[in-house]
Each structure stands twice: as structure tokens, then as C-alpha cells.
Coordinates of C-alpha atoms in Angstrom, one line a residue:
M1 CA 0.0 -0.3 -0.1
M2 CA 1.0 3.5 -0.7
L3 CA 0.9 4.4 2.9
T4 CA 3.1 1.5 3.8
K5 CA 5.7 2.5 1.2
T6 CA 5.8 6.0 2.8
A7 CA 6.5 4.6 6.2
G8 CA 10.3 5.2 5.8
L9 CA 10.0 8.8 5.3
L10 CA 9.1 9.9 8.9
S11 CA 7.2 7.9 11.7
N12 CA 7.3 10.1 14.6
D13 CA 4.6 9.4 17.3
T14 CA 2.1 12.0 17.9
S15 CA -0.7 12.2 20.8
A16 CA -3.4 14.0 18.9
A17 CA -4.4 15.8 16.0
R18 CA -6.0 19.2 16.9
S19 CA -6.1 22.8 15.3
D20 CA -7.3 24.4 18.6
A21 CA -5.0 27.5 18.3
L22 CA -6.6 30.2 16.3
L23 CA -4.5 31.4 13.6
P24 CA -4.4 34.5 11.7
A25 CA -6.0 34.7 8.3
A26 CA -3.5 33.9 5.7
P27 CA -3.5 36.4 2.7
T28 CA -4.3 35.1 -0.7
S29 CA -1.0 34.5 -2.9
A30 CA -0.2 37.6 -4.8
A31 CA 1.6 35.5 -7.2
S32 CA -1.8 34.2 -8.5
T33 CA -5.0 36.1 -7.8
A34 CA -6.9 33.0 -8.9
D35 CA -5.6 30.8 -6.1
K36 CA -7.4 30.7 -2.9
H37 CA -6.4 30.2 0.6
Y38 CA -8.6 29.1 3.5
R39 CA -8.2 28.3 7.0
A40 CA -9.0 24.6 6.7
I41 CA -10.1 22.3 3.7
W42 CA -11.8 18.8 4.3
I43 CA -11.6 16.2 1.6
S44 CA -12.7 12.5 1.6
D45 CA -13.8 9.5 -0.2
I46 CA -11.2 10.1 -3.0
H47 CA -10.9 6.3 -3.8
L48 CA -7.5 6.4 -5.2
G49 CA -6.8 3.0 -6.7
T50 CA -10.3 3.0 -8.6
A51 CA -11.3 3.7 -12.0
G52 CA -14.0 5.8 -10.6
C53 CA -11.7 8.4 -9.0
K54 CA -11.7 11.6 -10.5
A55 CA -8.0 12.2 -9.7
E56 CA -7.5 14.9 -12.4
Y57 CA -10.2 17.2 -11.0
L58 CA -9.0 16.7 -7.3
L59 CA -5.3 17.4 -8.6
D60 CA -6.6 20.7 -10.3
F61 CA -8.4 21.6 -7.0
L62 CA -5.2 21.2 -4.8
K63 CA -3.4 23.2 -7.3
H64 CA -5.4 26.2 -6.9
N65 CA -6.5 25.9 -3.2
E66 CA -4.0 26.2 -0.3
S67 CA -5.1 26.0 3.3
D68 CA -3.5 26.0 7.2
F69 CA -5.2 22.8 7.8
L70 CA -5.9 20.0 5.2
Y71 CA -8.1 16.9 6.7
L72 CA -8.3 13.9 4.7
V73 CA -11.5 12.2 6.0
G74 CA -11.3 8.8 5.0
D75 CA -11.5 6.4 1.9
I76 CA -8.4 8.2 0.5
I77 CA -7.0 4.9 -1.2
D78 CA -9.4 2.2 -1.6
G79 CA -8.0 -1.0 -0.2
W80 CA -11.0 -3.0 -1.1
Q81 CA -10.5 -2.5 -4.9
L82 CA -7.0 -2.9 -4.7
K83 CA -7.3 -6.4 -3.2
K84 CA -9.2 -7.4 -6.1
G85 CA -6.7 -5.9 -8.9
W86 CA -4.0 -3.3 -8.9
F87 CA -5.2 0.0 -10.5
W88 CA -2.8 2.9 -9.9
P89 CA -2.5 5.5 -12.8
Q90 CA -0.1 8.4 -12.9
A91 CA -2.6 10.9 -11.8
H92 CA -3.3 9.0 -8.6
N93 CA 0.3 9.2 -8.0
D94 CA 0.4 12.8 -8.6
V95 CA -2.5 13.5 -6.1
V96 CA -0.5 11.6 -3.1
Q97 CA 2.6 13.7 -4.1
K98 CA 0.8 16.9 -4.1
I99 CA -0.7 16.4 -0.6
L100 CA 3.0 15.2 0.6
R101 CA 4.3 18.3 -0.8
K102 CA 1.7 20.6 0.9
A103 CA 2.5 19.0 4.0
R104 CA 6.3 19.7 3.5
K105 CA 5.5 23.3 2.8
G106 CA 3.7 23.7 6.1
T107 CA 0.2 22.7 5.8
Q108 CA -1.1 20.6 8.6
V109 CA -2.4 17.4 6.9
I110 CA -4.5 15.1 9.2
Y111 CA -5.4 11.7 7.8
V112 CA -8.6 10.0 9.4
P113 CA -8.9 6.7 7.7
G114 CA -12.4 5.3 6.8
N115 CA -13.5 1.8 5.8
H116 CA -11.9 1.5 2.5
D117 CA -8.8 2.4 3.8
E118 CA -9.0 0.8 7.2
F119 CA -5.7 -0.7 7.0
A120 CA -4.2 2.8 7.9
R121 CA -5.8 2.5 11.2
G122 CA -2.9 -0.1 12.0
Y123 CA -0.7 3.1 11.9
L124 CA -2.6 5.6 14.5
H125 CA -0.7 8.2 16.1
H126 CA 2.2 8.0 13.4
T127 CA 3.3 10.4 10.8
F128 CA 3.9 9.6 7.3
G129 CA 5.7 12.5 5.1
D130 CA 4.4 15.0 7.8
I131 CA 1.0 13.5 7.4
Q132 CA -0.3 12.6 10.9
V133 CA -2.7 9.4 10.8
V134 CA -5.4 9.7 13.7
D135 CA -8.6 8.2 14.3
E136 CA -10.6 11.3 14.8
A137 CA -9.7 14.8 15.0
V138 CA -11.0 18.3 16.4
H139 CA -11.0 21.4 14.4
T140 CA -11.7 24.8 16.2
L141 CA -13.4 27.3 14.0
L142 CA -12.4 30.9 14.0
D143 CA -15.7 31.4 16.1
K144 CA -14.2 29.1 18.6
R145 CA -16.9 26.2 17.8
R146 CA -15.6 22.6 18.0
L147 CA -16.1 20.3 15.3
W148 CA -15.6 16.5 15.6
V149 CA -13.8 15.0 12.5
T150 CA -14.6 11.4 11.6
H151 CA -15.3 9.4 8.4
G152 CA -18.4 7.9 9.7
D153 CA -18.4 4.4 8.9
L154 CA -18.7 3.3 12.2
F155 CA -22.1 4.7 12.4
D156 CA -23.1 2.9 9.2
G157 CA -25.4 -0.2 10.4
V158 CA -24.4 -2.2 7.2
L159 CA -21.0 -2.1 7.8
L160 CA -21.4 -3.1 11.4
H161 CA -23.8 -5.9 11.1
A162 CA -23.5 -7.2 7.7
K163 CA -20.4 -6.5 6.0
W164 CA -20.7 -9.0 3.3
L165 CA -23.7 -6.9 2.2
A166 CA -21.4 -3.8 2.3
Y167 CA -18.9 -5.7 -0.2
L168 CA -21.7 -6.6 -2.5
G169 CA -23.2 -3.0 -2.6
D170 CA -19.5 -2.0 -3.4
T171 CA -19.4 -4.3 -6.3
L172 CA -22.6 -2.7 -7.7
Y173 CA -21.6 0.6 -7.0
T174 CA -18.3 0.2 -9.0
L175 CA -20.5 -0.9 -11.9
I176 CA -22.7 2.1 -11.6
L177 CA -19.5 4.3 -11.4
S178 CA -18.4 2.8 -14.5
L179 CA -21.4 3.7 -16.6
N180 CA -21.1 7.3 -14.8
H181 CA -17.6 7.5 -16.4
W182 CA -18.6 6.8 -20.0
F183 CA -21.7 9.0 -19.6
N184 CA -19.3 11.9 -18.6
R185 CA -17.2 11.3 -21.4
W186 CA -19.9 11.6 -23.6
R187 CA -21.0 15.1 -22.0
H188 CA -17.3 16.3 -22.2
R189 CA -17.4 15.5 -26.0
F190 CA -20.4 18.2 -26.1
G191 CA -18.6 20.7 -24.0
L192 CA -20.7 19.8 -21.0
S193 CA -19.6 20.1 -17.6
Y194 CA -19.3 16.9 -15.2
W195 CA -22.7 15.7 -13.9
S196 CA -23.1 12.6 -11.8
L197 CA -25.3 10.0 -12.9
S198 CA -25.0 7.8 -10.2
Q199 CA -25.6 10.5 -7.5
Y200 CA -28.7 11.2 -9.3
L201 CA -29.8 7.5 -9.2
K202 CA -28.9 7.3 -5.7
H203 CA -30.8 10.2 -4.7
K204 CA -34.0 9.0 -6.5
V205 CA -34.0 5.8 -4.4
K206 CA -36.4 6.0 -1.5
N207 CA -34.4 3.6 0.7
A208 CA -31.2 5.5 0.0
V209 CA -32.6 8.8 0.9
S210 CA -34.0 7.2 4.1
F211 CA -30.4 5.9 4.8
I212 CA -28.6 9.0 4.3
T213 CA -31.1 10.9 6.6
Q214 CA -30.6 8.2 9.4
F215 CA -26.8 8.6 9.0
E216 CA -26.8 12.2 9.2
D217 CA -28.9 12.2 12.5
A218 CA -26.9 9.5 13.8
L219 CA -23.6 11.7 13.4
A220 CA -25.1 14.8 14.7
E221 CA -26.6 13.0 17.8
Q222 CA -23.1 11.5 18.5
A223 CA -21.5 14.8 18.1
R224 CA -23.7 16.2 20.9
R225 CA -23.3 13.4 23.4
R226 CA -19.6 13.9 22.9
G227 CA -19.8 17.8 23.7
Y228 CA -19.0 19.0 20.1
D229 CA -20.8 21.9 18.6
G230 CA -20.7 20.0 15.2
V231 CA -19.4 17.2 13.2
V232 CA -17.5 16.8 9.8
C233 CA -17.5 13.5 7.9
G234 CA -17.7 11.6 4.7
H235 CA -18.6 8.1 3.8
I236 CA -22.0 8.6 2.3
H237 CA -20.9 10.6 -0.7
K238 CA -23.3 13.4 0.0
A239 CA -21.9 17.1 0.6
E240 CA -24.0 19.0 3.0
I241 CA -23.9 21.8 5.5
R242 CA -27.1 22.0 8.0
M243 CA -28.2 22.3 11.6
I244 CA -29.5 19.2 13.1
D245 CA -31.3 19.8 16.3
G246 CA -28.9 22.5 17.2
V247 CA -25.7 20.5 15.9
L248 CA -23.9 21.8 12.7
Y249 CA -23.7 18.7 10.5
C250 CA -21.1 19.0 7.8
N251 CA -20.4 16.3 5.1
D252 CA -17.5 17.1 2.7
G253 CA -18.8 14.6 -0.1
D254 CA -16.5 12.8 -2.6
W255 CA -14.3 12.7 -5.4
V256 CA -16.1 9.9 -7.6
E257 CA -19.5 11.5 -7.7
S258 CA -20.0 14.9 -6.5
L259 CA -16.4 16.3 -6.6
T260 CA -16.8 18.6 -3.5
A261 CA -14.9 19.6 -0.7
L262 CA -15.6 21.6 2.6
V263 CA -14.0 24.9 3.2
E264 CA -13.8 27.2 6.4
T265 CA -12.8 30.7 4.8
T266 CA -10.1 33.0 6.6
T267 CA -13.4 34.8 8.0
G268 CA -14.8 31.7 9.5
E269 CA -17.4 30.8 6.8
L270 CA -17.9 27.2 6.0
K271 CA -18.8 26.5 2.3
I272 CA -19.0 23.5 0.1
I273 CA -17.3 23.9 -3.2
T274 CA -17.9 21.9 -6.2
W275 CA -15.1 21.7 -8.4
A276 CA -16.8 20.2 -11.9
H277 CA -14.3 21.9 -14.4
L278 CA -10.9 21.2 -15.3
G279 CA -8.2 24.0 -16.0
H280 CA -10.5 26.5 -14.1
S281 CA -9.5 28.3 -11.1
K282 CA -13.1 29.1 -10.1
P283 CA -15.4 26.3 -8.6
A284 CA -18.5 25.4 -10.6
H285 CA -20.7 25.9 -7.7
T286 CA -20.5 26.9 -4.1
Q287 CA -23.3 26.0 -1.6
A288 CA -24.4 29.1 0.6
A289 CA -22.0 29.5 3.4
M290 CA -22.7 28.8 7.1
E291 CA -21.8 32.1 8.6
P292 CA -19.8 32.2 11.5
L293 CA -21.4 33.1 14.9
Q294 CA -20.8 36.6 16.0
Q295 CA -18.5 37.2 18.8
P296 CA -19.9 38.7 22.0
A297 CA -18.7 42.5 22.4

């Protein structure tokens, strides 16, 4: 595995991965007015090692967006698919190298493994190429709210009680992603932007919608029980920012369907960015921001 191969670079123990210290807002690079700088970026469900991974889009996003903190919220490498057959094109390697380069240049990169890269949970509290590997993390927003960062698979009833069904579902999902790939190649020929057929079908199925709602409610409730103001997760490939019974629920989406990232701006706003165009420095879509809380006088 790629993580194992980087073990020799650096393997210092670290007890936690917390960004509780409030940092000053970093200025946008003067060298390129098109580039953006954020306090934090969250990405997950990249699924490197699969044909469905949109590595070129993610690489383009990483080139145009910098941050003080970069959270890798699980399913970065798809160990499930790599066990079935090796698939690792140059673009996937470029993504890994880009993330390692960001870490070397001072971005605090924190890796929270998920179910598809659960092998990485054997390396908790170590660093690989300046990337910290932890089971979960805590991020403090500019307005001092504390967000619990977890992949979310531990709150997936199918994975907990019927893992064989999860493997079967993963096989069917891979087939749908293959159809999605050819569908979008056709769209590209006609000058159309990326559009996720697989995500559209998923959101039209009643049982899938019900599962997503239950998952979101479970994560928000768990964050409340742990004393956090909100939660950031991935796993279900559905980007979202919303309040659930007073708890801030954030999902950063994925890079096989929706091509999304969650960001915290230098003014403390939370946004979901959709990066559906290659070679463009501007996002195709940005969800309405969750405004920071007003500080008391």
C-alpha cells in the first residue's frame, strides 16, 4: 500500500491532531489572484486505486486551493478494490505527491482513515511524510466552535452488522460508477460539464434517501453526546452543511461522484465547493455559506 511505502520517510509518534490554536487569516497569494487560501479544507472519499476516482479534478482543485489545515477524512485509498486488482495510474500518484508536498511546505495535513482504507488504522498516531494519522480529530473554527472530524463508517449499520452486504453493494456501486464514467465522457465531447449520473440515481431511490437521513441524524447526535458543536464526516458521498437539532452537520462529499470539498474561509465561513471543471481556477458551484457566529462584545 502507498501508506506503507511512505513509512520510511518519517514515523514520529503524535498524541493528537488538534487545530485548537486560532491562526491569523493568511493572505491570498499575490503571485496568483486566481488561487484561494482557506483556514481549513476537508476532503474525503477520493478512492485512489479505482477507475471511478476523478484524480484529475482533485489535482486541479489542490493546485488552486491552499489552507492552513488539510483534513483527509477517510477512504483516500481504496484498499477493497486494490485487493481485487491493482489499478494505480499516474494521476493517482500525482495526487499523493501533491498532498505530501503541501505537508512539506507547512500545511498541517491530518489523515482520518475510513472503511476502504481501514488498513491505515494500524498506523494511528504516527506520521508519514509529515501527514498525521489519527482515528478522529477536532477542529476549532474561527468563532471557537469545536467540530468533531470522523469518517463516519462506524455509524453505518450495514458495515457494523452485515459487512458482506457492504462488499456486495460496493461491487454494484463500482459498476454504476463505470457507467457514470462513460456517460461523462459523452458529455465532455459536447462541451458539457461533469454531472453525476450515479448520484442522481442514488438520490432518487427512497431507501437510499432514508439511509442518508438516518446517518446524518446519528452523527449529529453522537457529536452532541461528545460535547462538540458539530461534526465533519464523509462516507455517504453526499456533501451537506445544515443544522440538526442545534448541532452543525457537515459532510465534505467525495471525488468519485460530486467532486466536492468543505472549506472554512479566513473569515470563518463554512462552504461546500464543487469542482466540476478542469483547468478552471473558479469552482463550478459553491453552496451557501454557513456564517460564523457573532462574537460577543
